[in-house]
Amino acid sequence: MPLWKLFGGASSTITTDIAIPIVSPAEASDLALKYRKEGFETLKLKVGKNPKADIEVLQAIHAVHPTYSSFWMQMRVLNARGFSRP
């Protein structure tokens, strides 16, 4: 059986995500709303510069968009830089 059949067949669309760069909590929240209005269902949040700031961004998005869940939108967190221990 071909893999495309095994995985559910062919599709005329491709689902992708869109990244929110490392920005202020207010900017991240605004971008999340903008991207949702544009039809994106999955956000990729770039983190890793400052753990405290990263948490503030996540909290800001959640405060403005408390319905973030798998039926509204998904969030992925990408830490390409890594954290270091103080």
CSV table of N, CA and C in Angstrom, one decimal:
chain,number,residue,atom,x,y,z
A,1,MET,N,0.8,-1.2,0.0
A,1,MET,CA,0.0,0.0,0.0
A,1,MET,C,0.9,1.2,0.0
A,2,PRO,N,0.6,2.2,-0.9
A,2,PRO,CA,1.4,3.4,-0.9
A,2,PRO,C,1.2,4.2,0.4
A,3,LEU,N,2.2,4.9,0.9
A,3,LEU,CA,2.1,5.7,2.1
A,3,LEU,C,1.0,6.7,2.1
A,4,TRP,N,0.8,7.4,0.9
A,4,TRP,CA,-0.2,8.4,0.8
A,4,TRP,C,-1.6,7.8,1.1
A,5,LYS,N,-1.8,6.6,0.7
A,5,LYS,CA,-3.1,5.9,1.1
A,5,LYS,C,-3.1,5.5,2.5
A,6,LEU,N,-2.0,5.0,3.0
A,6,LEU,CA,-2.0,4.6,4.4
A,6,LEU,C,-2.2,5.8,5.4
A,7,PHE,N,-1.8,7.0,5.0
A,7,PHE,CA,-1.9,8.2,5.8
A,7,PHE,C,-3.2,8.9,5.5
A,8,GLY,N,-4.2,8.3,4.8
A,8,GLY,CA,-5.5,9.0,4.7
A,8,GLY,C,-5.8,9.5,3.3
A,9,GLY,N,-4.9,9.2,2.3
A,9,GLY,CA,-5.2,9.7,1.0
A,9,GLY,C,-4.7,11.0,0.6
A,10,ALA,N,-5.0,11.4,-0.6
A,10,ALA,CA,-4.5,12.7,-1.1
A,10,ALA,C,-5.4,13.9,-0.6
A,11,SER,N,-4.8,15.0,-0.6
A,11,SER,CA,-5.6,16.2,-0.1
A,11,SER,C,-5.2,17.4,-1.1
A,12,SER,N,-6.2,18.3,-1.2
A,12,SER,CA,-5.9,19.4,-2.1
A,12,SER,C,-5.4,20.6,-1.3
A,13,THR,N,-5.3,20.4,0.0
A,13,THR,CA,-4.7,21.5,0.9
A,13,THR,C,-3.6,21.0,1.8
A,14,ILE,N,-2.8,21.9,2.2
A,14,ILE,CA,-1.7,21.6,3.1
A,14,ILE,C,-1.9,22.5,4.4
A,15,THR,N,-1.8,21.9,5.5
A,15,THR,CA,-1.9,22.6,6.8
A,15,THR,C,-0.5,23.0,7.2
A,16,THR,N,-0.3,24.2,7.6
A,16,THR,CA,1.0,24.7,8.1
A,16,THR,C,0.9,25.6,9.3
A,17,ASP,N,2.0,26.0,9.9
A,17,ASP,CA,1.9,26.9,11.0
A,17,ASP,C,2.5,28.2,10.6
A,18,ILE,N,2.5,29.2,11.5
A,18,ILE,CA,3.2,30.5,11.2
A,18,ILE,C,3.9,30.8,12.5
A,19,ALA,N,5.1,31.4,12.4
A,19,ALA,CA,5.9,31.7,13.5
A,19,ALA,C,5.7,33.1,14.1
A,20,ILE,N,5.7,33.2,15.4
A,20,ILE,CA,5.7,34.5,16.0
A,20,ILE,C,7.1,34.7,16.5
A,21,PRO,N,7.8,35.7,16.1
A,21,PRO,CA,9.2,35.9,16.5
A,21,PRO,C,9.3,36.3,18.0
A,22,ILE,N,10.5,36.4,18.4
A,22,ILE,CA,10.7,36.9,19.8
A,22,ILE,C,10.4,38.4,19.8
A,23,VAL,N,9.3,38.8,20.3
A,23,VAL,CA,8.8,40.1,20.4
A,23,VAL,C,8.2,40.4,21.8
A,24,SER,N,7.7,41.6,22.0
A,24,SER,CA,7.1,41.9,23.3
A,24,SER,C,5.8,41.1,23.4
A,25,PRO,N,5.3,41.0,24.7
A,25,PRO,CA,4.0,40.3,24.9
A,25,PRO,C,2.9,40.9,24.1
A,26,ALA,N,2.8,42.3,24.0
A,26,ALA,CA,1.7,42.9,23.3
A,26,ALA,C,1.8,42.6,21.8
A,27,GLU,N,3.0,42.7,21.3
A,27,GLU,CA,3.2,42.4,19.8
A,27,GLU,C,2.8,40.9,19.5
A,28,ALA,N,3.2,40.0,20.4
A,28,ALA,CA,2.9,38.6,20.2
A,28,ALA,C,1.4,38.3,20.2
A,29,SER,N,0.7,39.0,21.1
A,29,SER,CA,-0.7,38.8,21.2
A,29,SER,C,-1.4,39.4,20.0
A,30,ASP,N,-1.0,40.5,19.6
A,30,ASP,CA,-1.5,41.1,18.3
A,30,ASP,C,-1.3,40.2,17.1
A,31,LEU,N,-0.1,39.7,17.0
A,31,LEU,CA,0.2,38.8,15.9
A,31,LEU,C,-0.7,37.5,15.9
A,32,ALA,N,-0.9,37.0,17.1
A,32,ALA,CA,-1.7,35.8,17.3
A,32,ALA,C,-3.1,36.0,16.8
A,33,LEU,N,-3.7,37.2,17.1
A,33,LEU,CA,-5.0,37.5,16.6
A,33,LEU,C,-5.0,37.7,15.1
A,34,LYS,N,-4.0,38.4,14.6
A,34,LYS,CA,-3.9,38.7,13.2
A,34,LYS,C,-3.8,37.4,12.4
A,35,TYR,N,-2.9,36.5,12.9
A,35,TYR,CA,-2.7,35.2,12.1
A,35,TYR,C,-4.0,34.4,12.2
A,36,ARG,N,-4.7,34.4,13.3
A,36,ARG,CA,-5.9,33.6,13.4
A,36,ARG,C,-7.0,34.1,12.4
A,37,LYS,N,-7.1,35.5,12.3
A,37,LYS,CA,-8.0,36.1,11.3
A,37,LYS,C,-7.6,35.7,9.9
A,38,GLU,N,-6.3,35.5,9.7
A,38,GLU,CA,-5.8,35.1,8.3
A,38,GLU,C,-6.0,33.6,8.0
A,39,GLY,N,-6.5,32.9,9.0
A,39,GLY,CA,-6.8,31.5,8.8
A,39,GLY,C,-5.9,30.5,9.4
A,40,PHE,N,-4.8,30.9,10.0
A,40,PHE,CA,-3.8,30.0,10.6
A,40,PHE,C,-4.4,29.3,11.8
A,41,GLU,N,-4.2,28.0,11.9
A,41,GLU,CA,-4.7,27.3,13.1
A,41,GLU,C,-3.7,26.8,14.0
A,42,THR,N,-2.4,27.0,13.6
A,42,THR,CA,-1.3,26.6,14.5
A,42,THR,C,-0.2,27.7,14.5
A,43,LEU,N,0.1,28.1,15.7
A,43,LEU,CA,1.2,29.1,15.9
A,43,LEU,C,2.4,28.4,16.4
A,44,LYS,N,3.6,28.9,16.0
A,44,LYS,CA,4.9,28.5,16.5
A,44,LYS,C,5.5,29.7,17.2
A,45,LEU,N,5.7,29.6,18.5
A,45,LEU,CA,6.3,30.7,19.2
A,45,LEU,C,7.7,30.4,19.4
A,46,LYS,N,8.5,31.4,19.0
A,46,LYS,CA,10.0,31.3,19.2
A,46,LYS,C,10.3,31.8,20.6
A,47,VAL,N,11.0,31.0,21.3
A,47,VAL,CA,11.4,31.4,22.7
A,47,VAL,C,12.9,31.1,22.8
A,48,GLY,N,13.5,31.4,24.0
A,48,GLY,CA,14.8,31.0,24.3
A,48,GLY,C,15.8,32.2,24.6
A,49,LYS,N,15.3,33.4,24.4
A,49,LYS,CA,16.2,34.5,24.7
A,49,LYS,C,16.2,34.8,26.2
A,50,ASN,N,15.1,34.8,26.8
A,50,ASN,CA,14.9,35.1,28.2
A,50,ASN,C,13.7,34.3,28.8
A,51,PRO,N,13.9,33.3,29.6
A,51,PRO,CA,12.8,32.5,30.1
A,51,PRO,C,11.7,33.4,30.7
A,52,LYS,N,12.0,34.4,31.5
A,52,LYS,CA,11.0,35.2,32.1
A,52,LYS,C,10.1,35.9,31.0
A,53,ALA,N,10.8,36.5,30.0
A,53,ALA,CA,10.1,37.2,28.9
A,53,ALA,C,9.3,36.2,28.1
A,54,ASP,N,9.8,35.0,27.9
A,54,ASP,CA,9.0,33.9,27.2
A,54,ASP,C,7.7,33.6,27.9
A,55,ILE,N,7.8,33.5,29.2
A,55,ILE,CA,6.6,33.2,30.0
A,55,ILE,C,5.6,34.4,29.9
A,56,GLU,N,6.1,35.6,29.9
A,56,GLU,CA,5.2,36.8,29.8
A,56,GLU,C,4.5,36.8,28.5
A,57,VAL,N,5.2,36.4,27.4
A,57,VAL,CA,4.6,36.3,26.1
A,57,VAL,C,3.5,35.3,26.1
A,58,LEU,N,3.7,34.1,26.6
A,58,LEU,CA,2.7,33.1,26.7
A,58,LEU,C,1.5,33.5,27.5
A,59,GLN,N,1.8,34.2,28.6
A,59,GLN,CA,0.7,34.7,29.5
A,59,GLN,C,-0.1,35.8,28.7
A,60,ALA,N,0.5,36.6,28.0
A,60,ALA,CA,-0.2,37.7,27.3
A,60,ALA,C,-1.1,37.1,26.2
A,61,ILE,N,-0.6,36.1,25.5
A,61,ILE,CA,-1.4,35.5,24.5
A,61,ILE,C,-2.6,34.8,25.1
A,62,HIS,N,-2.4,34.1,26.2
A,62,HIS,CA,-3.5,33.4,26.9
A,62,HIS,C,-4.5,34.4,27.5
A,63,ALA,N,-4.0,35.5,28.0
A,63,ALA,CA,-4.9,36.5,28.6
A,63,ALA,C,-5.9,37.1,27.5
A,64,VAL,N,-5.3,37.4,26.4
A,64,VAL,CA,-6.2,38.0,25.3
A,64,VAL,C,-7.0,36.9,24.6
A,65,HIS,N,-6.4,35.7,24.5
A,65,HIS,CA,-7.0,34.6,23.8
A,65,HIS,C,-7.2,33.4,24.7
A,66,PRO,N,-8.1,33.5,25.8
A,66,PRO,CA,-8.2,32.4,26.7
A,66,PRO,C,-8.7,31.1,26.1
A,67,THR,N,-9.3,31.2,24.9
A,67,THR,CA,-9.9,30.0,24.3
A,67,THR,C,-8.9,29.2,23.5
A,68,TYR,N,-7.6,29.5,23.7
A,68,TYR,CA,-6.6,28.8,23.0
A,68,TYR,C,-6.7,27.3,23.4
A,69,SER,N,-7.0,26.5,22.5
A,69,SER,CA,-7.1,25.0,22.7
A,69,SER,C,-7.1,24.4,21.3
A,70,SER,N,-7.1,23.1,21.3
A,70,SER,CA,-6.9,22.3,20.1
A,70,SER,C,-8.1,22.6,19.1
A,71,PHE,N,-9.2,23.0,19.6
A,71,PHE,CA,-10.3,23.3,18.6
A,71,PHE,C,-10.3,24.7,18.1
A,72,TRP,N,-9.5,25.6,18.7
A,72,TRP,CA,-9.5,27.0,18.2
A,72,TRP,C,-8.1,27.2,17.5
A,73,MET,N,-7.1,26.9,18.2
A,73,MET,CA,-5.8,27.1,17.7
A,73,MET,C,-4.8,26.3,18.5
A,74,GLN,N,-3.7,25.9,17.9
A,74,GLN,CA,-2.7,25.2,18.6
A,74,GLN,C,-1.4,26.0,18.7
A,75,MET,N,-0.7,25.8,19.7
A,75,MET,CA,0.6,26.6,19.9
A,75,MET,C,1.7,25.6,20.0
A,76,ARG,N,2.8,25.8,19.3
A,76,ARG,CA,4.0,25.1,19.4
A,76,ARG,C,5.1,26.0,19.9
A,77,VAL,N,5.9,25.5,20.7
A,77,VAL,CA,7.0,26.4,21.3
A,77,VAL,C,8.3,25.9,20.7
A,78,LEU,N,9.1,26.8,20.1
A,78,LEU,CA,10.3,26.4,19.5
A,78,LEU,C,11.5,27.1,20.2
A,79,ASN,N,12.3,26.4,20.8
A,79,ASN,CA,13.5,26.9,21.5
A,79,ASN,C,14.7,26.5,20.7
A,80,ALA,N,15.1,27.3,19.8
A,80,ALA,CA,16.3,27.0,19.0
A,80,ALA,C,17.6,27.4,19.6
A,81,ARG,N,17.5,28.3,20.6
A,81,ARG,CA,18.7,28.9,21.2
A,81,ARG,C,19.1,28.1,22.4
A,82,GLY,N,18.2,27.5,23.1
A,82,GLY,CA,18.5,26.8,24.4
A,82,GLY,C,18.5,27.7,25.6
A,83,PHE,N,18.3,27.2,26.7
A,83,PHE,CA,18.5,27.9,28.0
A,83,PHE,C,19.7,27.5,28.7
A,84,SER,N,20.3,28.4,29.4
A,84,SER,CA,21.5,28.0,30.2
A,84,SER,C,21.2,28.2,31.7
A,85,ARG,N,21.8,27.4,32.5
A,85,ARG,CA,21.6,27.5,33.9
A,85,ARG,C,22.4,28.7,34.5
A,86,PRO,N,21.7,29.5,35.4
A,86,PRO,CA,22.5,30.7,35.9
A,86,PRO,C,23.6,30.2,36.8
